[in-house]
Amino acid sequence: MRMIKRTTPVRIISLGFALAILAGSGLLMLPCSLKAGVHLRYIDALYTATSAVCVTGLIAVDAGDTFTPLGQFFLAVMIQVGGLGVTAIGAGIILAIGRKINLKGRILIREAMNLDSGKGMIRFIRAVFFTTILIESIGAILSFFVFSRNYPPLKALGISIFHSIAAFNNSGFDILGGMQNLIPYRDDVFLNLVTCALIFFGGIGFLVICELVQTRLHWNKMSMHARVVLSVSFVLTFGGMILLKMTEDFSWLVAFFHSVSARTAGFSTYPLGDFHTPGLLVMMVLMFIGASPGSTAGGIKTSTVFVLIQGIKSAATNHTEKVFHYAIPKGAFRKASVITILGGSIVFVCTYLLSILEPQIPLTDLLFESVSAFGTVGLSTGITTQLCTASKLLCIVVMYIGRLGPLTIFSIWHYTLGERVRYPEGNISIG
């Protein structure tokens, strides 16, 4: 207990995710979790558990063909825990049993949920759980109308609940079997739109969802953060849709779905192995950017890209960084630059190591896999099952970093409040 009190919030959150992954891998290895005649290696169980807790969706084995209903239930729980966050789940349990959250717990929640302050934190946690249950329930009910056409009622209900949890938490898992994902429902407009709606609300973040309710969709009453998130999300969604339609020979519905899904959800209605290189490039850019802070998704985040663009614009025009009649906080551009550079570096190192470990796989496919793992997306060109043990361990590490955030990982070992000694500024030429 004394050691926990001395540990920083970042380390506790990181350890919590690691323990959830290890526990999840153990549950997936249980005989009751596996279908008759199925043998699951521990590396594949660990890979699947990491992918679930980090809400990625990359699969080494097909969830529908490998796991029993109980195993799929464990998988859904891991996705839910990973999407909401270990800290938020723990706080919810404490509130449910009538206990109070101490100061350390409040700091943990603030760090995990990207909150500016501890004000109204308990009310926010309750709102998060209520919002999650409400949206996932609606998603499951709507999905049931589609899946009930092809499956018995009880199985259709299980698939619908699993699909709704996976979609809202931006994790591209499916339990349909045969590694088919949502390809059989490519032309089902209703299921496509329901899935996209779940992905969208899971990706904009709980803070923005709460603001949408509180302001009743009144644009001028929203905060700068909410307006930035919504603006960038719409630009990326429709911009990505147009670019994908220009590069691939499929319908506008397929282009729209993949533009939404590429922002860390990982569902697919079209074989990615059939994509051309320009289409894969568009998908990689969307995957790397990801969704928004405080959401169930990964990537460097929409607000990070927005701040970067505004910072570059400010440097080029010598105007202050401002948007929606607000000035962008000082230091935001520096933090956004660091996150982007760290993210790009992780993808580069992962691709480099994968190219050494898997020389027979094309570089484009390896780069796509690396970006997907870092962005916790779950999309793949079909090489995941071909990876060797060392490559899977590497992707496990990258998924873990991507879920927690590269800056969080790098601040685990050493972070201070600042230095007391100040040195005189030197001169260095840049550009």
CSV table of C-alpha atoms in Angstrom, one decimal:
chain,number,residue,atom,x,y,z
A,1,MET,CA,0.0,0.0,0.0
A,2,ARG,CA,2.8,2.4,0.9
A,3,MET,CA,4.5,1.6,-2.5
A,4,ILE,CA,1.3,2.4,-4.4
A,5,LYS,CA,1.0,5.8,-2.6
A,6,ARG,CA,4.5,6.7,-3.7
A,7,THR,CA,4.0,5.5,-7.3
A,8,THR,CA,3.0,8.2,-9.9
A,9,PRO,CA,-0.4,8.0,-11.5
A,10,VAL,CA,1.1,7.3,-14.9
A,11,ARG,CA,2.9,4.2,-13.6
A,12,ILE,CA,-0.3,2.9,-11.8
A,13,ILE,CA,-2.3,3.3,-15.0
A,14,SER,CA,0.4,1.6,-17.1
A,15,LEU,CA,0.6,-1.2,-14.6
A,16,GLY,CA,-3.2,-1.6,-14.5
A,17,PHE,CA,-3.3,-2.1,-18.3
A,18,ALA,CA,-0.5,-4.6,-18.1
A,19,LEU,CA,-2.2,-6.6,-15.4
A,20,ALA,CA,-5.5,-6.6,-17.3
A,21,ILE,CA,-3.7,-8.0,-20.4
A,22,LEU,CA,-2.0,-10.8,-18.4
A,23,ALA,CA,-5.2,-11.7,-16.7
A,24,GLY,CA,-7.1,-11.7,-20.0
A,25,SER,CA,-4.5,-13.9,-21.6
A,26,GLY,CA,-4.9,-16.4,-18.8
A,27,LEU,CA,-8.7,-16.4,-19.1
A,28,LEU,CA,-8.4,-17.1,-22.9
A,29,MET,CA,-6.2,-20.1,-22.2
A,30,LEU,CA,-8.8,-21.8,-20.0
A,31,PRO,CA,-10.3,-25.0,-21.6
A,32,CYS,CA,-13.8,-23.5,-21.1
A,33,SER,CA,-12.8,-20.6,-23.3
A,34,LEU,CA,-11.7,-22.7,-26.3
A,35,LYS,CA,-13.9,-24.6,-28.7
A,36,ALA,CA,-13.5,-28.4,-28.8
A,37,GLY,CA,-10.4,-29.5,-30.7
A,38,VAL,CA,-8.8,-26.0,-30.8
A,39,HIS,CA,-5.3,-25.5,-29.6
A,40,LEU,CA,-4.2,-22.0,-28.7
A,41,ARG,CA,-0.6,-21.1,-28.1
A,42,TYR,CA,0.1,-18.7,-25.3
A,43,ILE,CA,1.7,-16.1,-27.6
A,44,ASP,CA,-1.6,-16.0,-29.5
A,45,ALA,CA,-3.6,-15.7,-26.3
A,46,LEU,CA,-1.4,-12.9,-25.1
A,47,TYR,CA,-1.6,-11.2,-28.6
A,48,THR,CA,-5.4,-11.4,-28.6
A,49,ALA,CA,-5.7,-10.2,-25.0
A,50,THR,CA,-3.4,-7.2,-25.7
A,51,SER,CA,-5.4,-6.4,-28.8
A,52,ALA,CA,-8.6,-6.5,-26.8
A,53,VAL,CA,-7.5,-4.5,-23.8
A,54,CYS,CA,-5.7,-2.0,-26.1
A,55,VAL,CA,-9.0,-1.9,-28.2
A,56,THR,CA,-7.0,-2.6,-31.3
A,57,GLY,CA,-8.7,-5.5,-33.1
A,58,LEU,CA,-5.6,-7.2,-34.7
A,59,ILE,CA,-6.1,-10.9,-34.5
A,60,ALA,CA,-3.7,-13.8,-34.6
A,61,VAL,CA,-6.7,-16.3,-34.4
A,62,ASP,CA,-10.3,-15.8,-35.4
A,63,ALA,CA,-12.4,-15.1,-32.3
A,64,GLY,CA,-15.5,-16.7,-33.8
A,65,ASP,CA,-13.8,-20.0,-34.7
A,66,THR,CA,-11.5,-20.2,-31.7
A,67,PHE,CA,-13.4,-19.2,-28.6
A,68,THR,CA,-16.6,-20.5,-27.0
A,69,PRO,CA,-19.4,-18.1,-25.9
A,70,LEU,CA,-17.7,-17.8,-22.5
A,71,GLY,CA,-14.3,-17.0,-24.2
A,72,GLN,CA,-16.1,-14.4,-26.3
A,73,PHE,CA,-17.6,-13.0,-23.2
A,74,PHE,CA,-14.1,-12.7,-21.6
A,75,LEU,CA,-13.0,-11.0,-24.8
A,76,ALA,CA,-15.9,-8.5,-24.7
A,77,VAL,CA,-15.1,-7.7,-21.0
A,78,MET,CA,-11.5,-7.0,-22.0
A,79,ILE,CA,-12.6,-4.7,-24.8
A,80,GLN,CA,-14.9,-2.8,-22.4
A,81,VAL,CA,-12.2,-2.5,-19.7
A,82,GLY,CA,-9.7,-1.3,-22.3
A,83,GLY,CA,-12.1,1.2,-23.9
A,84,LEU,CA,-13.3,2.8,-20.7
A,85,GLY,CA,-9.9,2.4,-19.0
A,86,VAL,CA,-8.8,0.4,-16.1
A,87,THR,CA,-8.9,3.5,-13.8
A,88,ALA,CA,-12.5,4.4,-14.8
A,89,ILE,CA,-13.6,0.8,-14.3
A,90,GLY,CA,-12.0,0.7,-10.8
A,91,ALA,CA,-13.6,4.0,-9.9
A,92,GLY,CA,-17.0,2.7,-11.1
A,93,ILE,CA,-16.7,-0.4,-8.9
A,94,ILE,CA,-15.7,1.8,-5.9
A,95,LEU,CA,-18.8,4.0,-6.4
A,96,ALA,CA,-21.1,1.0,-6.9
A,97,ILE,CA,-20.2,-0.5,-3.5
A,98,GLY,CA,-20.7,2.9,-1.8
A,99,ARG,CA,-17.1,3.8,-1.1
A,100,LYS,CA,-15.5,7.2,-1.5
A,101,ILE,CA,-12.6,7.9,-3.9
A,102,ASN,CA,-9.6,9.3,-2.2
A,103,LEU,CA,-7.3,12.1,-3.5
A,104,LYS,CA,-4.9,9.6,-5.1
A,105,GLY,CA,-7.8,8.0,-6.9
A,106,ARG,CA,-9.1,11.3,-8.2
A,107,ILE,CA,-5.6,12.2,-9.6
A,108,LEU,CA,-5.6,8.8,-11.3
A,109,ILE,CA,-9.0,9.4,-12.9
A,110,ARG,CA,-8.0,12.9,-14.0
A,111,GLU,CA,-4.8,11.5,-15.7
A,112,ALA,CA,-6.7,8.6,-17.3
A,113,MET,CA,-9.6,10.6,-18.6
A,114,ASN,CA,-7.6,13.7,-19.7
A,115,LEU,CA,-9.6,16.0,-17.4
A,116,ASP,CA,-8.4,19.5,-16.7
A,117,SER,CA,-9.4,19.5,-13.1
A,118,GLY,CA,-11.0,17.3,-10.4
A,119,LYS,CA,-14.1,19.4,-10.3
A,120,GLY,CA,-17.3,17.3,-10.9
A,121,MET,CA,-15.2,14.2,-11.4
A,122,ILE,CA,-17.6,11.7,-9.7
A,123,ARG,CA,-20.5,13.1,-11.7
A,124,PHE,CA,-18.5,12.7,-14.8
A,125,ILE,CA,-17.6,9.1,-14.1
A,126,ARG,CA,-21.3,8.3,-13.5
A,127,ALA,CA,-22.1,10.0,-16.8
A,128,VAL,CA,-19.4,8.0,-18.6
A,129,PHE,CA,-20.9,4.7,-17.5
A,130,PHE,CA,-24.5,5.8,-18.2
A,131,THR,CA,-23.5,7.0,-21.7
A,132,THR,CA,-21.7,3.8,-22.4
A,133,ILE,CA,-24.5,1.5,-21.3
A,134,LEU,CA,-27.1,3.7,-23.2
A,135,ILE,CA,-25.2,3.9,-26.5
A,136,GLU,CA,-24.1,0.2,-26.5
A,137,SER,CA,-27.6,-0.9,-25.7
A,138,ILE,CA,-29.1,1.1,-28.6
A,139,GLY,CA,-26.4,-0.2,-30.9
A,140,ALA,CA,-27.1,-3.8,-29.8
A,141,ILE,CA,-30.8,-3.5,-30.4
A,142,LEU,CA,-30.4,-1.9,-33.8
A,143,SER,CA,-27.7,-4.5,-34.8
A,144,PHE,CA,-30.0,-7.3,-33.7
A,145,PHE,CA,-32.5,-6.5,-36.5
A,146,VAL,CA,-29.7,-7.2,-39.0
A,147,PHE,CA,-28.0,-10.3,-37.5
A,148,SER,CA,-31.3,-12.0,-36.6
A,149,ARG,CA,-31.9,-12.5,-40.4
A,150,ASN,CA,-28.9,-14.8,-40.6
A,151,TYR,CA,-28.6,-16.4,-37.1
A,152,PRO,CA,-30.9,-17.9,-34.5
A,153,PRO,CA,-32.3,-15.3,-32.0
A,154,LEU,CA,-30.0,-16.2,-29.1
A,155,LYS,CA,-26.8,-16.3,-31.2
A,156,ALA,CA,-27.9,-13.1,-33.0
A,157,LEU,CA,-28.3,-11.4,-29.7
A,158,GLY,CA,-24.8,-12.4,-28.5
A,159,ILE,CA,-23.3,-11.2,-31.8
A,160,SER,CA,-25.2,-7.9,-31.6
A,161,ILE,CA,-24.1,-7.2,-28.0
A,162,PHE,CA,-20.5,-8.1,-28.9
A,163,HIS,CA,-20.5,-6.0,-32.1
A,164,SER,CA,-21.9,-3.0,-30.3
A,165,ILE,CA,-19.3,-3.2,-27.5
A,166,ALA,CA,-16.5,-3.6,-30.1
A,167,ALA,CA,-17.8,-0.8,-32.3
A,168,PHE,CA,-18.3,1.8,-29.5
A,169,ASN,CA,-14.9,1.0,-28.0
A,170,ASN,CA,-13.3,1.3,-31.4
A,171,SER,CA,-12.1,-2.3,-31.4
A,172,GLY,CA,-12.5,-4.2,-34.7
A,173,PHE,CA,-13.2,-7.6,-33.2
A,174,ASP,CA,-16.0,-9.7,-34.7
A,175,ILE,CA,-17.2,-13.2,-33.8
A,176,LEU,CA,-18.8,-14.1,-37.1
A,177,GLY,CA,-16.0,-16.6,-37.9
A,178,GLY,CA,-14.0,-17.3,-41.0
A,179,MET,CA,-11.8,-14.2,-40.8
A,180,GLN,CA,-14.6,-12.4,-42.7
A,181,ASN,CA,-15.2,-9.4,-40.4
A,182,LEU,CA,-18.1,-7.4,-41.8
A,183,ILE,CA,-17.5,-8.2,-45.5
A,184,PRO,CA,-20.8,-10.2,-45.8
A,185,TYR,CA,-22.6,-7.0,-44.8
A,186,ARG,CA,-20.8,-4.7,-47.3
A,187,ASP,CA,-24.1,-3.5,-48.9
A,188,ASP,CA,-26.2,-3.4,-45.8
A,189,VAL,CA,-26.7,0.3,-45.4
A,190,PHE,CA,-28.4,0.1,-42.0
A,191,LEU,CA,-25.7,-2.0,-40.3
A,192,ASN,CA,-23.0,0.2,-41.9
A,193,LEU,CA,-24.5,3.4,-40.6
A,194,VAL,CA,-25.2,1.9,-37.1
A,195,THR,CA,-21.6,0.7,-36.9
A,196,CYS,CA,-20.3,4.1,-38.1
A,197,ALA,CA,-22.4,5.9,-35.5
A,198,LEU,CA,-21.1,3.7,-32.7
A,199,ILE,CA,-17.5,4.3,-33.9
A,200,PHE,CA,-18.1,8.0,-34.2
A,201,PHE,CA,-19.5,8.5,-30.7
A,202,GLY,CA,-16.8,6.3,-29.2
A,203,GLY,CA,-14.1,8.2,-31.0
A,204,ILE,CA,-15.1,11.8,-30.1
A,205,GLY,CA,-14.6,11.3,-26.4
A,206,PHE,CA,-16.9,11.4,-23.4
A,207,LEU,CA,-16.2,15.1,-22.7
A,208,VAL,CA,-17.5,16.0,-26.2
A,209,ILE,CA,-20.5,13.7,-25.8
A,210,CYS,CA,-21.5,15.4,-22.5
A,211,GLU,CA,-21.1,18.8,-24.2
A,212,LEU,CA,-23.4,17.8,-27.0
A,213,VAL,CA,-26.1,16.8,-24.5
A,214,GLN,CA,-25.6,19.9,-22.3
A,215,THR,CA,-25.5,22.4,-25.1
A,216,ARG,CA,-28.2,20.6,-27.1
A,217,LEU,CA,-26.0,20.7,-30.2
A,218,HIS,CA,-25.7,24.5,-30.0
A,219,TRP,CA,-22.4,25.1,-31.8
A,220,ASN,CA,-21.7,28.5,-30.2
A,221,LYS,CA,-22.1,27.2,-26.7
A,222,MET,CA,-19.6,24.4,-27.1
A,223,SER,CA,-16.0,24.7,-25.8
A,224,MET,CA,-13.0,25.2,-28.1
A,225,HIS,CA,-12.0,21.5,-27.6
A,226,ALA,CA,-15.4,20.2,-28.6
A,227,ARG,CA,-15.5,22.4,-31.7
A,228,VAL,CA,-12.0,21.4,-32.7
A,229,VAL,CA,-12.7,17.7,-32.2
A,230,LEU,CA,-16.0,17.7,-34.2
A,231,SER,CA,-14.5,19.9,-37.0
A,232,VAL,CA,-11.4,17.8,-37.5
A,233,SER,CA,-13.4,14.6,-37.3
A,234,PHE,CA,-15.8,15.6,-40.0
A,235,VAL,CA,-13.0,16.9,-42.3
A,236,LEU,CA,-11.0,13.6,-41.9
A,237,THR,CA,-14.1,11.4,-42.4
A,238,PHE,CA,-15.4,13.0,-45.6
A,239,GLY,CA,-11.9,13.9,-46.8
A,240,GLY,CA,-10.8,10.3,-46.4
A,241,MET,CA,-14.0,9.1,-48.0
A,242,ILE,CA,-13.3,11.2,-51.2
A,243,LEU,CA,-9.7,10.1,-51.4
A,244,LEU,CA,-10.5,6.4,-50.9
A,245,LYS,CA,-13.2,6.7,-53.6
A,246,MET,CA,-10.7,8.3,-56.0
A,247,THR,CA,-8.2,5.4,-55.5
A,248,GLU,CA,-10.4,2.3,-55.1
A,249,ASP,CA,-13.1,0.8,-57.2
A,250,PHE,CA,-15.9,0.4,-54.7
A,251,SER,CA,-19.1,2.2,-53.6
A,252,TRP,CA,-19.4,5.4,-51.7
A,253,LEU,CA,-20.8,3.5,-48.8
A,254,VAL,CA,-17.7,1.3,-48.6
A,255,ALA,CA,-15.5,4.4,-48.9
A,256,PHE,CA,-17.4,6.2,-46.1
A,257,PHE,CA,-17.3,3.1,-43.9
A,258,HIS,CA,-13.5,2.6,-44.2
A,259,SER,CA,-12.8,6.3,-43.7
A,260,VAL,CA,-14.7,6.1,-40.4
A,261,SER,CA,-13.3,2.7,-39.4
A,262,ALA,CA,-9.7,3.6,-40.2
A,263,ARG,CA,-9.8,6.2,-37.4
A,264,THR,CA,-8.9,3.3,-34.9
A,265,ALA,CA,-12.0,1.1,-35.2
A,266,GLY,CA,-10.7,-1.6,-37.4
A,267,PHE,CA,-13.8,-3.0,-39.0
A,268,SER,CA,-13.7,-3.8,-42.7
A,269,THR,CA,-16.3,-4.5,-45.4
A,270,TYR,CA,-13.8,-4.9,-48.1
A,271,PRO,CA,-10.6,-7.0,-48.2
A,272,LEU,CA,-7.6,-4.7,-47.5
A,273,GLY,CA,-5.4,-7.1,-49.4
A,274,ASP,CA,-7.2,-5.9,-52.5
A,275,PHE,CA,-6.5,-2.2,-51.8
A,276,HIS,CA,-4.1,-0.3,-54.1
A,277,THR,CA,-1.0,1.4,-52.6
A,278,PRO,CA,-2.6,5.0,-52.7
A,279,GLY,CA,-5.7,3.6,-50.8
A,280,LEU,CA,-3.5,2.0,-48.2
A,281,LEU,CA,-1.6,5.3,-47.8
A,282,VAL,CA,-4.8,7.2,-47.2
A,283,MET,CA,-5.8,4.5,-44.6
A,284,MET,CA,-2.4,4.8,-42.9
A,285,VAL,CA,-2.7,8.5,-42.5
A,286,LEU,CA,-6.2,8.2,-41.0
A,287,MET,CA,-5.0,5.4,-38.7
A,288,PHE,CA,-2.0,7.4,-37.5
A,289,ILE,CA,-4.1,10.4,-36.7
A,290,GLY,CA,-6.8,8.4,-35.0
A,291,ALA,CA,-9.7,9.8,-33.0
A,292,SER,CA,-9.9,12.3,-30.1
A,293,PRO,CA,-8.5,12.7,-26.5
A,294,GLY,CA,-10.5,11.1,-23.7
A,295,SER,CA,-12.1,8.6,-26.1
A,296,THR,CA,-12.0,4.8,-26.5
A,297,ALA,CA,-9.7,5.2,-29.5
A,298,GLY,CA,-5.9,5.6,-30.2
A,299,GLY,CA,-3.7,7.4,-32.6
A,300,ILE,CA,-1.9,10.8,-32.1
A,301,LYS,CA,-5.4,12.3,-31.9
A,302,THR,CA,-7.4,14.9,-33.9
A,303,SER,CA,-6.6,17.8,-31.6
A,304,THR,CA,-2.9,17.1,-31.9
A,305,VAL,CA,-3.0,17.4,-35.7
A,306,PHE,CA,-5.1,20.6,-35.4
A,307,VAL,CA,-2.6,22.2,-33.1
A,308,LEU,CA,0.3,21.2,-35.3
A,309,ILE,CA,-1.4,22.8,-38.4
A,310,GLN,CA,-2.2,26.0,-36.4
A,311,GLY,CA,1.4,26.1,-35.1
A,312,ILE,CA,2.8,25.8,-38.6
A,313,LYS,CA,0.4,28.4,-39.9
A,314,SER,CA,1.4,30.7,-37.1
A,315,ALA,CA,5.1,30.3,-37.8
A,316,ALA,CA,4.6,30.9,-41.6
A,317,THR,CA,2.3,34.0,-41.2
A,318,ASN,CA,3.7,35.4,-37.9
A,319,HIS,CA,0.2,35.5,-36.5
A,320,THR,CA,-0.9,34.2,-33.1
A,321,GLU,CA,-2.4,30.7,-32.8
A,322,LYS,CA,-6.1,31.1,-32.4
A,323,VAL,CA,-9.4,29.4,-33.4
A,324,PHE,CA,-13.1,30.0,-32.7
A,325,HIS,CA,-12.2,33.2,-30.9
A,326,TYR,CA,-9.9,31.4,-28.5
A,327,ALA,CA,-6.1,31.5,-28.3
A,328,ILE,CA,-4.5,28.1,-28.3
A,329,PRO,CA,-2.7,27.4,-25.0
A,330,LYS,CA,1.0,28.1,-24.8
A,331,GLY,CA,3.0,24.9,-24.9
A,332,ALA,CA,0.3,23.0,-26.9
A,333,PHE,CA,2.3,23.1,-30.1
A,334,ARG,CA,5.4,21.8,-28.3
A,335,LYS,CA,3.4,18.9,-26.8
A,336,ALA,CA,1.7,18.1,-30.1
A,337,SER,CA,5.1,18.1,-31.9
A,338,VAL,CA,6.6,15.7,-29.3
A,339,ILE,CA,3.7,13.3,-29.5
A,340,THR,CA,3.8,13.3,-33.4
A,341,ILE,CA,7.6,12.7,-33.5
A,342,LEU,CA,7.4,10.0,-30.9
A,343,GLY,CA,4.5,8.3,-32.7
A,344,GLY,CA,6.3,8.5,-36.1
A,345,SER,CA,9.5,7.2,-34.5
A,346,ILE,CA,7.7,4.2,-32.9
A,347,VAL,CA,6.1,3.3,-36.3
A,348,PHE,CA,9.5,3.6,-38.0
A,349,VAL,CA,11.3,1.4,-35.5
A,350,CYS,CA,8.5,-1.2,-35.5
A,351,THR,CA,8.5,-1.3,-39.4
A,352,TYR,CA,12.3,-1.6,-39.5
A,353,LEU,CA,12.4,-4.5,-37.0
A,354,LEU,CA,9.5,-6.2,-38.7
A,355,SER,CA,11.3,-6.0,-42.1
A,356,ILE,CA,14.2,-7.8,-40.5
A,357,LEU,CA,12.1,-10.4,-38.8
A,358,GLU,CA,9.7,-10.9,-41.8
A,359,PRO,CA,11.9,-10.3,-44.9
A,360,GLN,CA,9.4,-12.3,-47.1
A,361,ILE,CA,6.5,-9.8,-46.5
A,362,PRO,CA,6.3,-6.6,-48.6
A,363,LEU,CA,7.3,-3.4,-46.9
A,364,THR,CA,3.9,-1.7,-47.5
A,365,ASP,CA,2.2,-4.5,-45.6
A,366,LEU,CA,4.6,-4.3,-42.7
A,367,LEU,CA,4.3,-0.5,-42.5
A,368,PHE,CA,0.5,-0.8,-42.6
A,369,GLU,CA,0.6,-3.4,-39.7
A,370,SER,CA,2.9,-1.1,-37.7
A,371,VAL,CA,0.6,1.9,-38.1
A,372,SER,CA,-2.4,-0.2,-37.3
A,373,ALA,CA,-0.8,-1.5,-34.1
A,374,PHE,CA,0.3,1.9,-32.9
A,375,GLY,CA,-3.0,3.5,-33.8
A,376,THR,CA,-4.8,0.6,-32.1
A,377,VAL,CA,-6.9,0.2,-35.2
A,378,GLY,CA,-6.9,-3.5,-36.0
A,379,LEU,CA,-6.9,-3.3,-39.8
A,380,SER,CA,-4.5,-5.6,-41.6
A,381,THR,CA,-3.7,-6.6,-45.1
A,382,GLY,CA,-3.8,-10.2,-44.0
A,383,ILE,CA,-0.3,-10.8,-42.6
A,384,THR,CA,-1.1,-10.9,-38.9
A,385,THR,CA,-1.5,-14.7,-38.8
A,386,GLN,CA,1.8,-15.1,-40.7
A,387,LEU,CA,4.0,-13.2,-38.2
A,388,CYS,CA,6.5,-15.1,-36.1
A,389,THR,CA,6.6,-15.1,-32.3
A,390,ALA,CA,9.1,-12.3,-32.1
A,391,SER,CA,7.1,-10.1,-34.5
A,392,LYS,CA,3.9,-10.7,-32.5
A,393,LEU,CA,5.8,-9.7,-29.3
A,394,LEU,CA,6.9,-6.5,-31.0
A,395,CYS,CA,3.4,-5.7,-32.1
A,396,ILE,CA,2.2,-6.4,-28.5
A,397,VAL,CA,4.6,-3.7,-27.2
A,398,VAL,CA,3.6,-1.3,-29.9
A,399,MET,CA,-0.2,-1.8,-29.2
A,400,TYR,CA,0.5,-1.2,-25.5
A,401,ILE,CA,2.4,2.0,-26.3
A,402,GLY,CA,-0.3,3.1,-28.7
A,403,ARG,CA,-3.1,2.7,-26.1
A,404,LEU,CA,-1.4,4.5,-23.3
A,405,GLY,CA,0.2,7.1,-25.6
A,406,PRO,CA,3.9,7.5,-26.4
A,407,LEU,CA,4.4,10.5,-24.2
A,408,THR,CA,2.9,8.6,-21.2
A,409,ILE,CA,5.2,5.7,-21.8
A,410,PHE,CA,8.3,7.9,-22.0
A,411,SER,CA,7.3,9.8,-18.8
A,412,ILE,CA,7.0,6.6,-16.8
A,413,TRP,CA,10.6,6.4,-15.8
A,414,HIS,CA,11.5,10.0,-15.1
A,415,TYR,CA,9.4,13.1,-14.9
A,416,THR,CA,10.0,16.1,-12.7
A,417,LEU,CA,8.2,19.3,-12.0
A,418,GLY,CA,11.0,21.3,-13.5
A,419,GLU,CA,14.6,22.3,-13.0
A,420,ARG,CA,15.7,24.9,-10.5
A,421,VAL,CA,18.9,25.8,-12.5
A,422,ARG,CA,18.4,28.1,-15.5
A,423,TYR,CA,21.1,28.4,-18.2
A,424,PRO,CA,21.5,31.4,-20.6
A,425,GLU,CA,20.0,30.8,-24.0
A,426,GLY,CA,22.4,29.9,-26.8
A,427,ASN,CA,22.1,30.4,-30.5
A,428,ILE,CA,21.3,27.7,-33.0
A,429,SER,CA,20.4,27.8,-36.7
A,430,ILE,CA,17.1,26.0,-37.6
A,431,GLY,CA,15.9,25.4,-41.1
